[in-house]
Short mmCIF file of N, CA, C and O in Angstrom, two decimals:
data_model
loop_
_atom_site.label_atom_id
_atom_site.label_comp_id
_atom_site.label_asym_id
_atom_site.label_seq_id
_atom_site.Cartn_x
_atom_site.Cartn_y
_atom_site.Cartn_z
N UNK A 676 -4.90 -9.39 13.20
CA UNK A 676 -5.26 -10.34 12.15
C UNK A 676 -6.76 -10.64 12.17
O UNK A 676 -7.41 -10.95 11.17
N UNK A 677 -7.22 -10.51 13.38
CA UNK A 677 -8.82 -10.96 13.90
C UNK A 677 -9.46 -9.99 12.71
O UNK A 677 -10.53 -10.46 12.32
N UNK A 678 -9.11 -8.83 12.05
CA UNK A 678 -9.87 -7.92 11.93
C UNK A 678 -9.94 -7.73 10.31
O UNK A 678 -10.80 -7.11 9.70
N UNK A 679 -8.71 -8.50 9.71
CA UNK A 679 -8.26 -8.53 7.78
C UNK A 679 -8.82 -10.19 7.72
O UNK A 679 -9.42 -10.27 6.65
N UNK A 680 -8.86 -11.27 8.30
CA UNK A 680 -9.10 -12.20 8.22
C UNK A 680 -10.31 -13.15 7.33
O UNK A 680 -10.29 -14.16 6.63
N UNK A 681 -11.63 -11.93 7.95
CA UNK A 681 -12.55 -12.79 7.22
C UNK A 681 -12.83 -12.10 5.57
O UNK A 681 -12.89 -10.91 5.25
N UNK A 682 -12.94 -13.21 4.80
CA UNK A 682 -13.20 -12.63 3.55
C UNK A 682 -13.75 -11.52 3.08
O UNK A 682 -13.25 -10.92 2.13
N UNK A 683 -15.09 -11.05 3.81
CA UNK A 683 -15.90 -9.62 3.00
C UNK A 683 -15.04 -8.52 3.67
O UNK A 683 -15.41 -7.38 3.38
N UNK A 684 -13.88 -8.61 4.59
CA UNK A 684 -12.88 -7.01 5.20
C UNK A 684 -11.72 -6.71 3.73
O UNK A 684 -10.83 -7.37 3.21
N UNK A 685 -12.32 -5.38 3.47
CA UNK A 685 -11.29 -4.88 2.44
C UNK A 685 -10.08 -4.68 3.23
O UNK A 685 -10.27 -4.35 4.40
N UNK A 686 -8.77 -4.82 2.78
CA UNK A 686 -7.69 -4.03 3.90
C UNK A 686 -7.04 -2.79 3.42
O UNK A 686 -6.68 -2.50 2.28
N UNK A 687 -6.96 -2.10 4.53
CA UNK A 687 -6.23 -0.75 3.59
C UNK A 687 -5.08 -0.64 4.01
O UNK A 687 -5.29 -0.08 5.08
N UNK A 688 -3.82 -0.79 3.94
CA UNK A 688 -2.77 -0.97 3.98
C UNK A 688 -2.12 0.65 3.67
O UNK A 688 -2.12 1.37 2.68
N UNK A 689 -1.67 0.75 4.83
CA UNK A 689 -0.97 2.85 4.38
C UNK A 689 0.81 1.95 4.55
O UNK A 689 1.23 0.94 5.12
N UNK A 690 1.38 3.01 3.70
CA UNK A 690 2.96 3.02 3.71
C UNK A 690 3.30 4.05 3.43
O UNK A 690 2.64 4.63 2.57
N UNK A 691 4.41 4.70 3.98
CA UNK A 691 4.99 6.10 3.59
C UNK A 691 5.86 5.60 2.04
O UNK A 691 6.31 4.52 1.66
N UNK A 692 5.78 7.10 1.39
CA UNK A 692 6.13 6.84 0.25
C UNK A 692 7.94 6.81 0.28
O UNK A 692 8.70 6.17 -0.45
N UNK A 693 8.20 7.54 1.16
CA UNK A 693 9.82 7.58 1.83
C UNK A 693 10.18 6.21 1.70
O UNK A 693 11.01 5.91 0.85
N UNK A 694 9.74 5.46 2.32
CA UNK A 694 10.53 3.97 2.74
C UNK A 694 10.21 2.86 1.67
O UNK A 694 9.51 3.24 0.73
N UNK A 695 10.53 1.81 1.66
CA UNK A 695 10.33 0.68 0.34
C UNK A 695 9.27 0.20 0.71
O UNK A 695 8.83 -0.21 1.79
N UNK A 696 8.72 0.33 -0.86
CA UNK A 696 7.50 -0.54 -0.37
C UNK A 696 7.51 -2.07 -0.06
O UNK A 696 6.58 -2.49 0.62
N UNK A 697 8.53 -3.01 -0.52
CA UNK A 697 8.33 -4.22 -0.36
C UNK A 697 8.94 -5.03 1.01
O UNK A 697 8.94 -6.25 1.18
N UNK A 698 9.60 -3.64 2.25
CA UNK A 698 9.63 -3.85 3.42
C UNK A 698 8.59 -3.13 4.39
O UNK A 698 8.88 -2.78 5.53
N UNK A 699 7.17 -2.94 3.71
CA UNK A 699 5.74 -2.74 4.21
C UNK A 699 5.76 -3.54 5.31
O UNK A 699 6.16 -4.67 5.05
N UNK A 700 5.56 -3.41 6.15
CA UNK A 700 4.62 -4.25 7.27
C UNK A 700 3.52 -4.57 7.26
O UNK A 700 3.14 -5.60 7.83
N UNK A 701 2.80 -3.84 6.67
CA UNK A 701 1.38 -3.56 6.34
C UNK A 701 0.89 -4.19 5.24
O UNK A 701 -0.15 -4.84 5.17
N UNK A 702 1.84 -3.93 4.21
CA UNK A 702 1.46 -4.98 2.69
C UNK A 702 2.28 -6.55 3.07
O UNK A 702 2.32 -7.37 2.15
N UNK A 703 2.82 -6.88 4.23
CA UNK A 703 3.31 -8.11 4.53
C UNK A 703 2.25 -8.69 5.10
O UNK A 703 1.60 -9.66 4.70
N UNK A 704 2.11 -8.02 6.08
CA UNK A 704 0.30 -8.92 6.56
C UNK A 704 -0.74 -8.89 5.98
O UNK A 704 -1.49 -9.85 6.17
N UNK A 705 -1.12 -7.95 5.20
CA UNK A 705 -1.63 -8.20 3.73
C UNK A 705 -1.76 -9.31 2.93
O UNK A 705 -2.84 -9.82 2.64
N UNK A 706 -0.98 -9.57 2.67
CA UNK A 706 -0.48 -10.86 1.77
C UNK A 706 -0.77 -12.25 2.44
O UNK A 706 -1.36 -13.23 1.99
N UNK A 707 -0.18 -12.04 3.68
CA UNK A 707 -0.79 -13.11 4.28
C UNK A 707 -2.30 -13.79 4.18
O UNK A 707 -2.48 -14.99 3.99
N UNK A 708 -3.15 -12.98 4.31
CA UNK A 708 -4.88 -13.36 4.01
C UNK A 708 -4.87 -13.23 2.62
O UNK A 708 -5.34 -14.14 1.94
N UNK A 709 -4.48 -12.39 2.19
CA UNK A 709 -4.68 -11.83 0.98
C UNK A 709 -3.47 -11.70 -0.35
O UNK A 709 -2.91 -10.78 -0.94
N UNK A 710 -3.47 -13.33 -0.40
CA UNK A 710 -2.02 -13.64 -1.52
C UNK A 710 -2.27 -12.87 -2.93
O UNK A 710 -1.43 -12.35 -3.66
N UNK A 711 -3.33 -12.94 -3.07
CA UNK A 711 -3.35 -12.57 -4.80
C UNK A 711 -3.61 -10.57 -5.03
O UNK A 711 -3.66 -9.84 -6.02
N UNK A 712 -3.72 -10.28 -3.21
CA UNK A 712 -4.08 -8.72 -3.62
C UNK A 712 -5.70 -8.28 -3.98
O UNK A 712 -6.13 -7.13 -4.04
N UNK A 713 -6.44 -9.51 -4.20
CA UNK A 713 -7.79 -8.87 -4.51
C UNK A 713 -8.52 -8.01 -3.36
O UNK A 713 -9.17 -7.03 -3.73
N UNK A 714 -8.47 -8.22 -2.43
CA UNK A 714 -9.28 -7.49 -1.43
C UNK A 714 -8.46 -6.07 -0.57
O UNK A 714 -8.97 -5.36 0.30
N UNK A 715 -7.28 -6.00 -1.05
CA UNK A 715 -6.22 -4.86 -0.41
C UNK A 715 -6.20 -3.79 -1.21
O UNK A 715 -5.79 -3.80 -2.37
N UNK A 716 -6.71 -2.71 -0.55
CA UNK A 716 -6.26 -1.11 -1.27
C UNK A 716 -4.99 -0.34 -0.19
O UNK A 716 -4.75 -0.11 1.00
N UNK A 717 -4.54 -0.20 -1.28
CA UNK A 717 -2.70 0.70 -0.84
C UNK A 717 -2.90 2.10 -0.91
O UNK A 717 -3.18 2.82 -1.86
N UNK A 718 -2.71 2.31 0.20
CA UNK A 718 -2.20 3.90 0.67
C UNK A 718 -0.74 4.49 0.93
O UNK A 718 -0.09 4.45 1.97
N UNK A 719 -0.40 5.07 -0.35
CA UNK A 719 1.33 5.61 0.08
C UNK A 719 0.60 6.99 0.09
O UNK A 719 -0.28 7.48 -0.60
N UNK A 720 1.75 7.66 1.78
CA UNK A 720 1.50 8.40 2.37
C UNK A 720 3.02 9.36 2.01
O UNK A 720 3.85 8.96 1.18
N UNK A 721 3.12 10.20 2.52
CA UNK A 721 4.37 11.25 2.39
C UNK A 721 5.04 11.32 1.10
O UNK A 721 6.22 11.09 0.83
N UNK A 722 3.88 11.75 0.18
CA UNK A 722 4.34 11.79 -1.19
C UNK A 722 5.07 13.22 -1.15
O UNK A 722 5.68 13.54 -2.17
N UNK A 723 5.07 13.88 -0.34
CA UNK A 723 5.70 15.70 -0.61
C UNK A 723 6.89 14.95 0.29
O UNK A 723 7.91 15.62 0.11
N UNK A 724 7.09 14.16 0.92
CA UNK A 724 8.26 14.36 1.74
C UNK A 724 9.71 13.27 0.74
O UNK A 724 10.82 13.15 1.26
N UNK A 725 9.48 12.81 -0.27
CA UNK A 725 10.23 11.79 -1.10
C UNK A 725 11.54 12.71 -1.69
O UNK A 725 11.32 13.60 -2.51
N UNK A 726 12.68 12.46 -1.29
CA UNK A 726 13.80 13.11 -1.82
C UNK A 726 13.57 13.21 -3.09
O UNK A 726 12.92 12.40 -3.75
N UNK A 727 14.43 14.89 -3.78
CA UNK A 727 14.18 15.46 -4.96
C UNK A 727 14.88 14.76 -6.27
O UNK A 727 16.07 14.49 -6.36
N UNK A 728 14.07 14.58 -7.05
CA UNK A 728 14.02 14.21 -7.74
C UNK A 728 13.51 12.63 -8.12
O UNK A 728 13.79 12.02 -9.15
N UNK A 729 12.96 12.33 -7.38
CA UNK A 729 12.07 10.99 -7.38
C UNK A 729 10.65 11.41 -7.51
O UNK A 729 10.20 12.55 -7.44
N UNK A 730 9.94 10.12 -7.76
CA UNK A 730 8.48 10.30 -8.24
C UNK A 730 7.50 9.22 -7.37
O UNK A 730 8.26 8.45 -6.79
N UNK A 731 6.45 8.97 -7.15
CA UNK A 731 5.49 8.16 -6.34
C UNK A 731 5.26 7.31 -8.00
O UNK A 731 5.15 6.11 -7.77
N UNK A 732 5.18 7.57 -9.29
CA UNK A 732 4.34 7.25 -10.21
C UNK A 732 4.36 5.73 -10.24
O UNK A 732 3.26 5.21 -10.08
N UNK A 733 5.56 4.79 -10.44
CA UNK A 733 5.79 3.78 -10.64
C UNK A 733 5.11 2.96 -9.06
O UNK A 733 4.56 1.87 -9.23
N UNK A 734 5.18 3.48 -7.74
CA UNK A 734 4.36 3.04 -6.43
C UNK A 734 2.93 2.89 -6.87
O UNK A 734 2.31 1.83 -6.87
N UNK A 735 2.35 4.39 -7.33
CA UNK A 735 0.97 4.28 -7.96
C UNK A 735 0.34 3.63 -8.48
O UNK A 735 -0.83 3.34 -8.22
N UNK A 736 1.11 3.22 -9.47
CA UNK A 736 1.00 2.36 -10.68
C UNK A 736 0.67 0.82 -10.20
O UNK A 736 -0.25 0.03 -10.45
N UNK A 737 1.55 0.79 -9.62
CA UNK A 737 1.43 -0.91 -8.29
C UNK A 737 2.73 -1.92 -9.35
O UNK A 737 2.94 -3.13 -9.23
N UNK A 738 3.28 -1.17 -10.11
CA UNK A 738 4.05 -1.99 -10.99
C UNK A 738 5.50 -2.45 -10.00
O UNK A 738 6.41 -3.06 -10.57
N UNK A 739 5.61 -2.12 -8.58
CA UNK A 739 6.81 -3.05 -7.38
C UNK A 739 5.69 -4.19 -7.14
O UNK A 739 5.88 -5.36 -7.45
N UNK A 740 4.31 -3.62 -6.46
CA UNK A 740 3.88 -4.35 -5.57
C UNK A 740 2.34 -4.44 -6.10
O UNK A 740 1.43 -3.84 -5.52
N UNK A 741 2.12 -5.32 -7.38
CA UNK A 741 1.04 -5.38 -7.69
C UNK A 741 -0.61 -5.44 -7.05
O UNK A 741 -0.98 -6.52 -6.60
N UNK A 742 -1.51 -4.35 -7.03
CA UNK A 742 -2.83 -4.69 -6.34
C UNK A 742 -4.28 -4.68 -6.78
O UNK A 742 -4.52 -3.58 -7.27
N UNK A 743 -5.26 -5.42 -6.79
CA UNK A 743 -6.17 -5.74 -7.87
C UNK A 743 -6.80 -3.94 -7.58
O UNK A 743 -6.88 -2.99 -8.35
N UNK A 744 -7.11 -4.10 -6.18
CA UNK A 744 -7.85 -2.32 -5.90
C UNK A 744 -6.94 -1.07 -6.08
O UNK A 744 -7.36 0.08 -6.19
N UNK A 745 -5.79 -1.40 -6.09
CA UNK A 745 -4.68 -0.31 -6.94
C UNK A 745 -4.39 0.77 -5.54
O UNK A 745 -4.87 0.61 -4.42
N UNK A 746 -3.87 1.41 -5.78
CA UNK A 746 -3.18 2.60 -5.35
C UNK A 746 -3.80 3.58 -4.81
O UNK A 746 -4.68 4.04 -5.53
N UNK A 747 -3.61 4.32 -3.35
CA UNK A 747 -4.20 5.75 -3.90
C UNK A 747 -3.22 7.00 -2.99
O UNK A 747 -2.99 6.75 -1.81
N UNK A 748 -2.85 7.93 -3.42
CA UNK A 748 -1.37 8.82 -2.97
C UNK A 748 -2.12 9.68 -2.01
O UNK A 748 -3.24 9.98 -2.41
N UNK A 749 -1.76 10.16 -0.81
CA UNK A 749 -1.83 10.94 0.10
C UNK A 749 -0.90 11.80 0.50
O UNK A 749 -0.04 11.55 1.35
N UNK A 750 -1.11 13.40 -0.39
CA UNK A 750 0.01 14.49 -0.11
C UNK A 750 -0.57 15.30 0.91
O UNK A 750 -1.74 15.13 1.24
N UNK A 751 0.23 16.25 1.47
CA UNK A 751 -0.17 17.40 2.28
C UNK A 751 -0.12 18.75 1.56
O UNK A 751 0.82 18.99 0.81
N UNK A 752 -1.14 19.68 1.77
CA UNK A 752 -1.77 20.59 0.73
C UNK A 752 -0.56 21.71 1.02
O UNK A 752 -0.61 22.67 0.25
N UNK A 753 0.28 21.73 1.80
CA UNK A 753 1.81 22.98 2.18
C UNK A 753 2.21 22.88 0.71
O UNK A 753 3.19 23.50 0.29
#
């Protein structure tokens, strides 16, 4: 917490794209300093690994888990 705490620390918050985002650990302590989302950028990770036929788009979007710095997807180039 020592380290998201003071106002000028952006936080970057990673979550695999596999699991829900709104049982984040990461976007939970997030929130904590950072209720409204302005200073948090989201990283969903294991976008190639998301069972078939699902999409990251609506995660991207931030339309579960709204964020002022938004989204950004991390695939693996396989």
């Amino acid at each position: 917490m020592k380290y998201i705490r003071p106002p000028n620390a952006l936080i970057l918050a990673l979550t695999a794209a596999n699991t829900d985002l709104v049982n984040s650990d990461a976007l939970q302590i997030a929130r904590q300093v950072d209720p409204l989302g302005d200073r948090t950028i989201g990283v969903v990770t294991k976008i190639d690994l998301m069972d078939e036929g699902t999409d990251a788009i609506e995660l991207l979007q931030g339309k579960d888990y709204p964020l002022k710095l938004g989204y950004f997807g991390v695939k693996c180039r396989s």
